[in-house]
GROMACS .gro file of C-alpha atoms in nm:
model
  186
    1UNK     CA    1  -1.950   0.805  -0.509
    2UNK     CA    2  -1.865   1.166  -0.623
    3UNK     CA    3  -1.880   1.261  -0.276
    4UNK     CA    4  -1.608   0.988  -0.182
    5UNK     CA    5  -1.421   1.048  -0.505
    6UNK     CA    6  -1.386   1.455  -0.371
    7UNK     CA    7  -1.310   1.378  -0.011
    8UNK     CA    8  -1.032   1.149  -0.122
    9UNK     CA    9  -0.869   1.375  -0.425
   10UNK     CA   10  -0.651   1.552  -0.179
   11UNK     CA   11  -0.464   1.241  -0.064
   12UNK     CA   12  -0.447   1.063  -0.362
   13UNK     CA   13  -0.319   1.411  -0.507
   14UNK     CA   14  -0.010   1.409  -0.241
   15UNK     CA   15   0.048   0.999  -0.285
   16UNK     CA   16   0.100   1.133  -0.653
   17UNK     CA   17   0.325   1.433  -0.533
   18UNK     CA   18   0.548   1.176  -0.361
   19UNK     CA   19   0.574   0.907  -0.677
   20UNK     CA   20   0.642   1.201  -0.907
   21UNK     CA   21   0.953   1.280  -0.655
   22UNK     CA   22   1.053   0.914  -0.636
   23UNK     CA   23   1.019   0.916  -1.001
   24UNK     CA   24   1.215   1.211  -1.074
   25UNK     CA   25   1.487   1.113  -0.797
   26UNK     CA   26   1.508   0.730  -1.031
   27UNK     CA   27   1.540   0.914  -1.364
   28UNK     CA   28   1.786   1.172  -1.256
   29UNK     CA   29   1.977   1.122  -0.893
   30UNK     CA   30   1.825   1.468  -0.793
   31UNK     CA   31   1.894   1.406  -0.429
   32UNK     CA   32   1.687   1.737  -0.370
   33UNK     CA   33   1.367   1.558  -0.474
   34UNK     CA   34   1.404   1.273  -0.262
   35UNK     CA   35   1.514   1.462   0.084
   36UNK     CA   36   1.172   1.655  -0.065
   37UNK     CA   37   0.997   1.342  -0.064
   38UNK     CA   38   1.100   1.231   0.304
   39UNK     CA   39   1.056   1.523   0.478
   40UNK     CA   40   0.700   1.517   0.321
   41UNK     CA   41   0.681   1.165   0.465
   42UNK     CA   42   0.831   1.310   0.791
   43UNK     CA   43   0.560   1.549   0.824
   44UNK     CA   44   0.269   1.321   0.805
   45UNK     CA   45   0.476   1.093   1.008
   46UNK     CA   46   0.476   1.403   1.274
   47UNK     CA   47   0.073   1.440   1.264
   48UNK     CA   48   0.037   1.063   1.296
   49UNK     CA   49  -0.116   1.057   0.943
   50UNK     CA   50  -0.367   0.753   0.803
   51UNK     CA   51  -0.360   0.609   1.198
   52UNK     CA   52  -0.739   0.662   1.235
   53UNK     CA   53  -0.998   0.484   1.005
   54UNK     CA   54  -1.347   0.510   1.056
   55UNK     CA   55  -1.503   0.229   0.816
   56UNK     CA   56  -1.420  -0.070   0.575
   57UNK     CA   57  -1.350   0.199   0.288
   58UNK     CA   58  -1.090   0.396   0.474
   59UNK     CA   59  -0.928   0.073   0.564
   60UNK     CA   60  -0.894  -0.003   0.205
   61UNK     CA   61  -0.778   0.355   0.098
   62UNK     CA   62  -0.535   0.346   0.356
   63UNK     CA   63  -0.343   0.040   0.167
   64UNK     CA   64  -0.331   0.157  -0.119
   65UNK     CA   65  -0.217   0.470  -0.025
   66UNK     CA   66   0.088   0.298   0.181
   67UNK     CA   67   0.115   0.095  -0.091
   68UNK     CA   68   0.234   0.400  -0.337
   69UNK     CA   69   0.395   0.564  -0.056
   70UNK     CA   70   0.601   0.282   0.076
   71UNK     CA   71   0.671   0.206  -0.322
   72UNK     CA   72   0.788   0.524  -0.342
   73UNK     CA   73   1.038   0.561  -0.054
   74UNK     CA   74   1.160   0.233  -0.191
   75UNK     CA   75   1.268   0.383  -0.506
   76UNK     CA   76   1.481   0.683  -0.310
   77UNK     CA   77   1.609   0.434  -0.016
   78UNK     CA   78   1.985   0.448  -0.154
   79UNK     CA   79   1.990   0.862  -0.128
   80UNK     CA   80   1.822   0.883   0.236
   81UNK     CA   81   1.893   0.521   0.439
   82UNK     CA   82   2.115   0.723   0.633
   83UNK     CA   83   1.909   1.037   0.654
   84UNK     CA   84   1.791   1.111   1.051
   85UNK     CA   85   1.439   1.128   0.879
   86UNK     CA   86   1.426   0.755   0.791
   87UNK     CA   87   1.360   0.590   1.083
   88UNK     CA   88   1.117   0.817   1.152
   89UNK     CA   89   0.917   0.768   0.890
   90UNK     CA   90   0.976   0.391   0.842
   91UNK     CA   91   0.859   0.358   1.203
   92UNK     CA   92   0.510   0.529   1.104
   93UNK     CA   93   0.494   0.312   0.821
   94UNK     CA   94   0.555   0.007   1.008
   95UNK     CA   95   0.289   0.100   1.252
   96UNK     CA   96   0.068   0.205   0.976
   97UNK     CA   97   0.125  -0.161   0.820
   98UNK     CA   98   0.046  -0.358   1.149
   99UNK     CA   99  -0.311  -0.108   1.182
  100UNK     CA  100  -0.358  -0.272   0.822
  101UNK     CA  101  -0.251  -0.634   0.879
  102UNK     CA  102  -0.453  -0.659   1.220
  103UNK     CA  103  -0.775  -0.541   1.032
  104UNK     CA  104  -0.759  -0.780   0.726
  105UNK     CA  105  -0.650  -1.058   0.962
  106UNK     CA  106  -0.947  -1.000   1.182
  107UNK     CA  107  -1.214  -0.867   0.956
  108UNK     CA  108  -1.468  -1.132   0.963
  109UNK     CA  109  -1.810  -0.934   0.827
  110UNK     CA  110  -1.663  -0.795   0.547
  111UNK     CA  111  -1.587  -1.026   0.228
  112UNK     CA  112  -1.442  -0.733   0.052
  113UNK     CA  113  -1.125  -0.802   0.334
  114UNK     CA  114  -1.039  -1.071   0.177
  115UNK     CA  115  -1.047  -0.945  -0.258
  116UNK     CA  116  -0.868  -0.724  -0.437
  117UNK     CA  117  -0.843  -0.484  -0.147
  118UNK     CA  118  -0.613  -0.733   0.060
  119UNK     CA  119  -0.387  -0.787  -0.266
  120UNK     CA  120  -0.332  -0.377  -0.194
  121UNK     CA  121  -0.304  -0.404   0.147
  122UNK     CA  122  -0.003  -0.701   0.095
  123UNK     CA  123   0.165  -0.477  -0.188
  124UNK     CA  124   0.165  -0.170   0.135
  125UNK     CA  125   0.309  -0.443   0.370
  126UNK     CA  126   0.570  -0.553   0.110
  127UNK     CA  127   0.722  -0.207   0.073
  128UNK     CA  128   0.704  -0.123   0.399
  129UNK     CA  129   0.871  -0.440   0.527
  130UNK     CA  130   1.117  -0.306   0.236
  131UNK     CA  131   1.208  -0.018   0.331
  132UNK     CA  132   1.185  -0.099   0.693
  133UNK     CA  133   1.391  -0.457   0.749
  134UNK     CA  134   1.029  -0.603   0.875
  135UNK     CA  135   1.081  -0.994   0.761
  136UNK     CA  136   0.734  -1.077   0.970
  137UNK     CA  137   0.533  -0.831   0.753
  138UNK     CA  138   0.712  -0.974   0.396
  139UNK     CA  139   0.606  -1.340   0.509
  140UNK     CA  140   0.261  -1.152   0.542
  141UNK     CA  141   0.237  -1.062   0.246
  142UNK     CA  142   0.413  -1.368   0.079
  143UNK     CA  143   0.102  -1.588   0.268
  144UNK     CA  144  -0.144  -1.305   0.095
  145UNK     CA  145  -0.016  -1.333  -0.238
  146UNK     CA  146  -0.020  -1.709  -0.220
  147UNK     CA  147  -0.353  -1.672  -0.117
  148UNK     CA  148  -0.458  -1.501  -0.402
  149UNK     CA  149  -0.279  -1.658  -0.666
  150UNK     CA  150  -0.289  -2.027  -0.535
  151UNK     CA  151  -0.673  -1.955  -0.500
  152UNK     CA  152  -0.709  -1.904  -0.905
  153UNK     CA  153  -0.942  -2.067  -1.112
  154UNK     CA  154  -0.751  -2.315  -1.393
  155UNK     CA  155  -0.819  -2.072  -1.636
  156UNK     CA  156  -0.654  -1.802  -1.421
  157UNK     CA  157  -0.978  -1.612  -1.241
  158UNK     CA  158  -1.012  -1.462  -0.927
  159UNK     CA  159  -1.289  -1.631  -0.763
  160UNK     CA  160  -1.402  -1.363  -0.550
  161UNK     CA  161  -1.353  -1.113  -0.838
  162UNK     CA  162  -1.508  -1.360  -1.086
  163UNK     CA  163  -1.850  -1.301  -0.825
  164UNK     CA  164  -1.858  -0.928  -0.897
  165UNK     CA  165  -2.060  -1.033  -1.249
  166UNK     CA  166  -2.049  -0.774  -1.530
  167UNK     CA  167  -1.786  -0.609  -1.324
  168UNK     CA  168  -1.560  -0.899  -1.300
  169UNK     CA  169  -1.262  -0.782  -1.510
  170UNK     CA  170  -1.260  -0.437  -1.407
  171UNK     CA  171  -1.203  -0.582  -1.028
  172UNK     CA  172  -0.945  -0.843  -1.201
  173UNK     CA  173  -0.724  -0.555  -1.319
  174UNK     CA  174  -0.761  -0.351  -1.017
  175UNK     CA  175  -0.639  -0.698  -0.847
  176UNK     CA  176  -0.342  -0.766  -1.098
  177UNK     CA  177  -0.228  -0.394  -1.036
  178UNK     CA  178  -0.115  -0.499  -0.693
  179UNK     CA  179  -0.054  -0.821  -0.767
  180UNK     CA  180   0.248  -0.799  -1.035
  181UNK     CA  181   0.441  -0.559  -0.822
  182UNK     CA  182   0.389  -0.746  -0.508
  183UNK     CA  183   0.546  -1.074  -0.727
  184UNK     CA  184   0.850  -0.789  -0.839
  185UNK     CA  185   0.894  -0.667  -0.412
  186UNK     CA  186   0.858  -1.066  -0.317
   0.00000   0.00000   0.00000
């Protein structure tokens, strides 16, 4: 786990780079910080960034990171729509999003496809079919959240997360985190 935790600090350390420039471009109209943010974007766009995944867990990292990513260039859209770096980097996005989809849809071995880690995955297909104009990915992720929500217990639970025992509400939260923006985006 440490060993994981250290490999992935350097992308979850630019993912929070590009929310704090989203962030600062909301609270202040800096349009420096968000051309910042997309020609960050551009570049990883440019080396083809998050297209190769080796196992289940990169899968999984790789929606969340979209997730924050394609959050994030939805909060700066109205400075850079018209920017030549947009379509760019929507189009990687987009491509990013159908890797994603195609790998929950057809991941049949791993349970974990179908928990808290597709709620992520729909949140990343939400802003990207955002930012992008992609109505096929936002029904995706419509059907996902339905999913999820219409599969809850009476009392509210996530079945699949209610299996994880002690753990249970710690994978409930981690659940709910991409759950109540996904509701906001849908």
């Amino acid at each position: 786990a440490a060993q994981a935790h250290a490999a992935l600090a350097p992308l979850r350390a630019y993912t929070a780079q590009i929310v704090r420039q989203a962030n600062q471009y909301g609270k202040t109209g800096d349009a420096a910080a968000a051309r910042c943010l997309l020609a960050g974007l551009a570049a990883w766009a440019d080396a083809g960034a998050l297209r190769q995944m080796n196992d289940a867990n990169a899968q999984f990292e790789r929606a969340s990171t979209l997730a924050g990513l394609s959050l994030a260039l939805m909060q700066v859209a109205p400075a850079l729509e018209k920017d030549a770096q947009w379509r760019k980097v929507t189009g990687w996005m987009n491509a990013l999003a159908r890797q994603m989809t195609d790998y929950f849809d057809g991941s049949t071995k791993l349970a974990g496809s179908r928990n808290n880690h597709r709620d992520w995955a729909a949140l990343a297909a939400a802003g990207v079919a955002v930012v992008g104009s992609d109505h096929s990915l936002l029904d995706w992720s419509a059907a996902r959240y339905r999913d999820t929500v219409c599969g809850a217990t009476p009392q509210g639970g996530l079945p699949l997360e209610l299996a994880r025992g002690q753990k249970a509400l710690d994978y409930h939260l981690f659940s709910l985190a991409a759950l109540v923006p996904l509701a906001a985006t849908l």
